[in-house]
Amino acid sequence: MEKRILSGMKPSGELNIGGYGGALSQFVAMQEKADCYFFIPDLHAVTVWQDPRELRERSMEIAALYLAAGIDPKRSAVFFQSQVPAHAELGWLMETQTAVGELGRMTQYKEKADGRESVSSALFTYPAYMAADILLYQATHVPVGDDQKQHLELARNLAVRFNSRFKKNLFTIPEPIIAGIGSRIMGLDDPSKKMSKSNPNRSSSILLMDEPDDIRRKFAKAVTDSEGVVRCDWDRKPGISSLLEIYSVFSGMTIGDIESRYQGVGYGSFKEDLAEAVIAKLEPLQRSYREIAGSEELDRVLKDGALRAAEAAAATLKAVKEAMGFVV
Ligand code: AMP
Ligand code: TRP
């Protein structure tokens, strides 16, 4: 069977190197080998409050970053979720197949809802819609960061359930692709929490659009430990382990090679070289972003992507509706 890949990054804040390591860098690497759909899940961003002007800006930013990072719109469809109505429609139908108990077990929901006075019902039902995003395109593989594992498991369960309740083999069962290195990049201020777009502390993340001096300053301040040995040990040295992972993603070196290179060398020069490795990768990406952002070409790519996606999605949606007994 031909490989078909689908994934996306929510336009809910400025993209950081966590999303780059866990998702975006994988997208680019995979497009050679598969039929790809890379979308911007804007309908999912609004499960929590988004300022309308910012949502529009962020959505265009992510689209431009996809292309700047190397996604080739000739090979891959790049589009906004909200421009392909089949996502919302299949999302509703998948919700009818999902138990409240399953959604209540989602750790991301629990984390996001924790401490909030009120949360939208969409934040709760969102994983059923994420399953729809994937199943709509009969995706065989879904590259995501570690935090999406549980959502992917639900998508697989829903596909199996639907196939057995209504029609065998209607949905392809998607496989997650979780990068060995880069799938779990932690906050620079607190290595027990993932680097996150929603963290208000700007020093906790390296943003893809950060200036070189900001990158150097943020790494210099990153939390480590007092042992002074550059060694990967997630239990005892989560700060250094996460920095090693970032170094590996951005340099292409293995963790072992990096550990050997910094034997007997303090954290200071390790962090300086790490910053330079990240800057070397981000500078060309930022240059290319400036050329693409706001261009007519980008608008054309998104329009074309939405058409291609809608066409692929329509076939699945029709089959689902028929299988469920709707008059089509
Ligand atoms: P989001 O920006 O939350 O929509 O996430 C987009 C993709 O990036 C998802 O596949 C996430 O799993 C991945 N991702 C987000 N933050 C990180 C992180 N700190 N480390 C690795 N992957 C991440
Ligand atoms: N839930 C993903 C995140 O928070 C974003 C997303 C939405 C997604 N739909 C998807 C990722 C489908 C992969 C496939 O990061």
Coordinates of C-alpha atoms and ligand atoms in Angstrom, one line a residue:
M1 CA 0.0 0.0 0.0
E2 CA 1.1 3.5 -0.8
K3 CA 2.2 5.5 2.2
R4 CA 0.0 8.5 3.0
I5 CA 1.1 11.0 5.6
L6 CA -1.0 13.6 7.4
S7 CA 0.0 15.9 10.2
G8 CA -0.4 19.5 11.5
M9 CA 0.5 22.1 14.0
K10 CA -2.0 24.3 15.8
P11 CA -1.8 28.1 15.2
S12 CA -2.2 28.7 18.9
G13 CA 1.1 30.6 19.5
E14 CA 4.5 31.2 18.0
L15 CA 6.2 28.0 16.9
N16 CA 9.2 26.9 18.9
I17 CA 11.9 24.3 18.4
G18 CA 9.8 21.7 20.3
G19 CA 7.3 21.6 17.4
Y20 CA 10.2 21.7 15.0
G21 CA 12.0 18.7 16.5
G22 CA 8.8 16.6 17.2
A23 CA 6.9 17.4 14.0
L24 CA 8.1 19.9 11.4
S25 CA 11.5 18.5 10.7
Q26 CA 10.0 15.1 10.3
F27 CA 7.4 16.4 7.8
V28 CA 10.1 17.7 5.6
A29 CA 12.1 14.4 5.7
M30 CA 9.0 12.3 4.9
Q31 CA 7.6 14.0 1.8
E32 CA 10.1 12.3 -0.5
K33 CA 8.6 8.9 0.3
A34 CA 4.8 9.5 0.5
D35 CA 1.7 11.3 -0.5
C36 CA 1.5 14.0 2.1
Y37 CA -1.1 16.3 3.6
F38 CA 0.2 19.0 6.0
F39 CA -2.6 21.1 7.3
I40 CA -3.0 23.9 9.8
P41 CA -5.6 22.7 12.4
D42 CA -7.1 26.2 13.0
L43 CA -10.4 24.7 14.1
H44 CA -8.5 23.0 17.0
A45 CA -6.8 26.2 18.0
V46 CA -10.1 27.7 19.0
T47 CA -10.7 25.1 21.7
V48 CA -9.1 27.7 23.9
W49 CA -9.6 31.4 23.5
Q50 CA -7.9 33.0 20.5
D51 CA -7.9 36.7 19.6
P52 CA -9.3 36.7 16.1
R53 CA -6.6 39.0 14.6
E54 CA -3.9 37.0 16.2
L55 CA -5.4 33.7 15.0
R56 CA -5.4 34.9 11.4
E57 CA -1.8 36.1 11.7
R58 CA -0.6 32.9 13.3
S59 CA -2.3 30.8 10.8
M60 CA -0.6 32.5 7.9
E61 CA 2.7 32.4 9.8
I62 CA 2.5 28.6 10.2
A63 CA 1.6 28.2 6.6
A64 CA 4.7 30.3 5.6
L65 CA 6.9 28.4 8.1
Y66 CA 5.8 25.0 6.6
L67 CA 7.1 26.1 3.2
A68 CA 10.2 27.9 4.7
A69 CA 11.2 24.7 6.5
G70 CA 11.1 22.8 3.2
I71 CA 7.6 21.5 2.6
D72 CA 7.3 21.4 -1.1
P73 CA 3.7 22.3 -2.2
K74 CA 4.1 20.4 -5.4
R75 CA 4.5 17.2 -3.5
S76 CA 2.4 18.0 -0.4
A77 CA -1.1 19.5 0.0
V78 CA -0.8 22.5 2.5
F79 CA -4.1 23.8 3.7
F80 CA -6.2 25.3 6.5
Q81 CA -8.5 22.8 8.2
S82 CA -11.3 25.4 8.4
Q83 CA -11.3 25.6 4.6
V84 CA -12.2 22.0 4.2
P85 CA -15.7 21.5 5.8
A86 CA -15.4 17.7 5.7
H87 CA -13.2 17.9 8.8
A88 CA -16.0 19.4 11.0
E89 CA -18.6 17.0 9.4
L90 CA -16.6 13.8 10.0
G91 CA -15.5 15.2 13.4
W92 CA -19.2 15.2 14.5
L93 CA -19.7 11.7 13.2
M94 CA -16.6 10.4 15.0
E95 CA -17.9 12.0 18.2
T96 CA -20.9 9.8 17.9
Q97 CA -18.6 6.8 18.1
T98 CA -16.6 8.1 21.0
A99 CA -17.3 7.4 24.7
V100 CA -17.2 10.3 27.2
G101 CA -15.0 8.0 29.4
E102 CA -12.4 7.7 26.7
L103 CA -12.2 11.5 26.3
G104 CA -12.0 11.9 30.1
R105 CA -8.8 9.8 30.1
M106 CA -6.9 12.1 27.7
T107 CA -4.0 13.5 29.7
Q108 CA -3.7 16.5 27.5
Y109 CA -7.3 17.4 28.3
K110 CA -6.7 17.0 32.0
E111 CA -3.5 19.1 31.8
K112 CA -5.2 21.9 29.8
A113 CA -8.4 21.9 31.9
D114 CA -6.5 21.8 35.2
G115 CA -6.9 25.0 37.2
R116 CA -9.3 26.7 34.7
E117 CA -12.6 27.9 35.9
S118 CA -14.4 27.0 32.7
V119 CA -13.3 25.0 29.7
S120 CA -15.1 24.7 26.3
S121 CA -16.8 21.4 25.4
A122 CA -14.7 21.5 22.2
L123 CA -11.5 21.1 24.3
F124 CA -13.0 17.9 25.6
T125 CA -14.3 16.4 22.3
Y126 CA -11.2 17.6 20.4
P127 CA -9.5 14.1 20.2
A128 CA -12.5 12.7 18.3
Y129 CA -12.1 15.6 15.7
M130 CA -8.4 14.9 15.5
A131 CA -9.2 11.3 14.7
A132 CA -11.4 12.6 11.9
D133 CA -8.6 14.8 10.5
I134 CA -6.5 11.6 10.1
L135 CA -9.1 9.1 9.0
L136 CA -10.6 11.5 6.4
Y137 CA -7.5 11.1 4.3
Q138 CA -6.9 7.4 5.0
A139 CA -3.5 8.4 6.4
T140 CA -1.2 5.4 6.9
H141 CA 1.3 7.4 9.0
V142 CA 1.1 10.4 11.3
P143 CA 4.3 12.1 12.4
V144 CA 3.8 13.7 15.8
G145 CA 5.6 14.5 19.1
D146 CA 5.4 12.3 22.1
D147 CA 2.5 14.2 23.6
Q148 CA 0.1 13.1 20.8
K149 CA 0.6 9.4 21.4
Q150 CA -2.6 9.0 23.3
H151 CA -4.6 10.9 20.7
L152 CA -3.2 8.7 18.0
E153 CA -4.2 5.6 20.0
L154 CA -7.8 6.9 20.2
A155 CA -7.8 7.5 16.4
R156 CA -6.7 3.9 15.8
N157 CA -9.4 2.6 18.2
L158 CA -12.1 4.7 16.5
A159 CA -11.0 3.4 13.1
V160 CA -11.1 -0.2 14.3
R161 CA -14.5 0.4 16.0
F162 CA -16.1 2.0 13.0
N163 CA -14.8 -0.7 10.7
S164 CA -16.3 -3.4 12.9
R165 CA -19.6 -1.6 13.5
F166 CA -20.3 -0.5 10.0
K167 CA -18.1 -1.6 7.3
K168 CA -14.9 -3.5 7.3
N169 CA -11.9 -1.7 5.9
L170 CA -13.5 1.6 5.4
F171 CA -10.9 3.4 7.5
T172 CA -7.1 2.8 7.2
I173 CA -5.7 2.2 10.7
P174 CA -3.1 5.0 11.1
E175 CA 0.4 4.4 12.6
P176 CA 2.0 7.1 14.6
I177 CA 5.6 8.1 13.7
I178 CA 7.3 9.4 16.8
A179 CA 10.8 10.6 16.3
G180 CA 13.4 8.8 18.4
I181 CA 15.2 12.0 18.9
G182 CA 13.3 15.3 19.2
S183 CA 9.9 14.0 20.1
R184 CA 10.2 15.4 23.7
I185 CA 11.9 18.7 23.9
M186 CA 11.5 20.2 27.4
G187 CA 11.1 23.8 28.6
L188 CA 14.5 25.6 29.1
D189 CA 13.3 27.0 32.5
D190 CA 11.8 23.7 33.7
P191 CA 12.9 20.4 32.2
S192 CA 10.0 18.5 33.7
K193 CA 7.5 20.3 31.4
K194 CA 7.5 20.2 27.6
M195 CA 8.5 23.3 25.7
S196 CA 5.1 24.8 25.0
K197 CA 3.6 27.6 23.0
S198 CA 1.3 28.3 25.8
N199 CA 4.0 29.0 28.4
P200 CA 3.9 32.7 29.1
N201 CA 7.6 32.7 30.1
R202 CA 9.3 33.7 26.9
S203 CA 12.7 32.4 28.1
S204 CA 11.3 28.9 28.4
S205 CA 11.3 28.3 24.6
I206 CA 13.4 29.0 21.6
L207 CA 11.1 30.4 19.0
L208 CA 11.7 29.6 15.3
M209 CA 11.8 33.3 14.6
D210 CA 14.1 34.3 17.5
E211 CA 17.1 36.5 16.8
P212 CA 20.6 34.9 17.2
D213 CA 21.3 36.9 20.4
D214 CA 18.1 35.8 22.0
I215 CA 18.9 32.2 21.2
R216 CA 22.4 32.5 22.8
R217 CA 20.9 34.3 25.9
K218 CA 18.2 31.7 26.4
F219 CA 20.5 28.7 26.1
A220 CA 23.0 30.4 28.5
K221 CA 20.2 30.6 31.1
A222 CA 18.8 27.1 30.5
V223 CA 18.3 25.1 33.7
T224 CA 20.9 22.2 34.0
D225 CA 22.3 20.6 37.2
S226 CA 25.4 20.9 39.3
E227 CA 27.2 17.7 38.2
G228 CA 29.0 19.5 35.3
V229 CA 29.1 16.4 33.1
V230 CA 27.4 16.4 29.6
R231 CA 25.6 13.1 29.8
C232 CA 22.1 11.9 28.9
D233 CA 20.2 10.7 31.9
W234 CA 16.5 11.7 31.8
D235 CA 15.8 10.7 35.4
R236 CA 18.7 12.5 37.0
K237 CA 19.7 15.1 34.4
P238 CA 16.5 16.1 32.5
G239 CA 17.8 19.6 31.7
I240 CA 21.1 18.4 30.1
S241 CA 19.3 15.5 28.4
S242 CA 16.8 17.8 26.7
L243 CA 19.6 20.1 25.6
L244 CA 21.5 17.0 24.2
E245 CA 18.3 16.1 22.3
I246 CA 18.1 19.6 20.8
Y247 CA 21.7 19.5 19.9
S248 CA 21.2 16.2 18.1
V249 CA 18.2 17.4 16.2
F250 CA 19.9 20.5 15.0
S251 CA 23.4 19.1 14.3
G252 CA 22.5 15.6 13.0
M253 CA 25.1 14.2 15.4
T254 CA 24.1 11.3 17.7
I255 CA 23.7 11.9 21.4
G256 CA 26.7 9.6 22.0
D257 CA 29.0 11.6 19.7
I258 CA 28.0 14.8 21.4
E259 CA 28.6 13.3 24.9
S260 CA 32.1 12.3 23.7
R261 CA 32.9 15.7 22.2
Y262 CA 32.1 17.4 25.5
Q263 CA 33.9 15.0 27.9
G264 CA 35.7 17.1 30.4
V265 CA 34.3 20.3 29.1
G266 CA 31.9 22.5 31.2
Y267 CA 28.3 23.3 30.4
G268 CA 29.3 26.8 29.3
S269 CA 30.9 25.9 26.0
F270 CA 28.5 23.1 25.4
K271 CA 25.6 25.6 25.5
E272 CA 27.5 28.1 23.3
D273 CA 28.0 25.5 20.6
L274 CA 24.4 24.3 21.0
A275 CA 23.2 27.9 20.4
E276 CA 25.4 28.1 17.2
A277 CA 24.1 24.8 15.9
V278 CA 20.5 26.0 16.3
I279 CA 21.2 29.4 14.8
A280 CA 22.9 27.8 11.8
K281 CA 19.7 25.9 11.0
L282 CA 17.2 28.7 11.9
E283 CA 18.9 31.5 9.9
P284 CA 18.1 30.1 6.4
L285 CA 14.6 29.1 7.6
Q286 CA 14.0 32.7 8.8
R287 CA 15.4 34.1 5.5
S288 CA 13.1 31.9 3.5
Y289 CA 10.2 32.7 5.7
R290 CA 10.6 36.5 5.0
E291 CA 10.4 35.8 1.3
I292 CA 7.3 33.6 1.5
A293 CA 5.2 35.4 4.2
G294 CA 2.6 37.6 2.6
S295 CA 3.4 36.5 -1.0
E296 CA 0.8 35.8 -3.6
E297 CA 2.4 32.5 -4.1
L298 CA 1.5 31.4 -0.6
D299 CA -2.1 32.3 -1.2
R300 CA -2.1 30.2 -4.3
V301 CA -0.5 27.3 -2.5
L302 CA -3.2 27.4 0.2
K303 CA -6.0 27.7 -2.2
D304 CA -4.7 24.8 -4.3
G305 CA -4.0 22.7 -1.1
A306 CA -7.6 23.2 0.1
L307 CA -9.0 22.0 -3.2
R308 CA -6.8 18.9 -3.3
A309 CA -7.6 18.1 0.3
A310 CA -11.4 18.6 -0.2
E311 CA -11.3 16.2 -3.1
A312 CA -9.5 13.5 -1.2
A313 CA -11.8 14.0 1.9
A314 CA -15.0 13.9 -0.1
A315 CA -14.6 10.3 -1.0
T316 CA -14.1 9.1 2.6
L317 CA -17.0 11.3 3.9
K318 CA -19.4 9.9 1.4
A319 CA -18.5 6.3 2.2
V320 CA -18.9 7.0 5.9
K321 CA -22.3 8.6 5.4
E322 CA -23.4 5.7 3.3
A323 CA -22.2 3.1 5.8
M324 CA -23.9 4.9 8.7
G325 CA -27.3 5.0 6.8
F326 CA -27.6 8.5 5.7
V327 CA -29.3 9.2 2.4
V328 CA -26.5 10.4 0.2
Ligands
AMP1 P1 1.1 21.9 18.5 O1 2.0 23.1 18.2 O2 0.8 21.8 20.0 O3 0.0 21.7 17.6 O4 2.1 20.7 18.2 C1 2.5 20.4 16.9 C2 3.3 19.2 16.9 O5 4.6 19.4 17.5 C3 2.7 17.9 17.6 O6 3.0 16.8 16.8 C4 3.4 17.9 18.9 O7 3.5 16.6 19.4 C5 4.8 18.4 18.5 N1 5.4 19.1 19.7 C6 4.9 20.2 20.3 N2 5.7 20.6 21.4 C7 6.7 19.7 21.4 C8 7.9 19.5 22.2 N3 8.2 20.3 23.2 N4 8.8 18.5 21.9 C9 8.5 17.7 20.8 N5 7.4 17.8 20.0 C10 6.5 18.8 20.3
TRP2 N1 -3.4 17.6 18.2 C1 -2.2 18.1 17.6 C2 -1.5 19.0 18.5 O1 -2.0 19.5 19.5 C3 -2.6 18.8 16.3 C4 -3.4 18.0 15.3 C5 -4.7 18.2 15.1 C6 -2.9 16.9 14.6 N2 -5.1 17.3 14.2 C7 -4.1 16.5 13.9 C8 -1.7 16.3 14.5 C9 -4.0 15.4 13.0 C10 -1.6 15.2 13.6 C11 -2.8 14.7 12.9 O2 -0.3 19.1 18.4

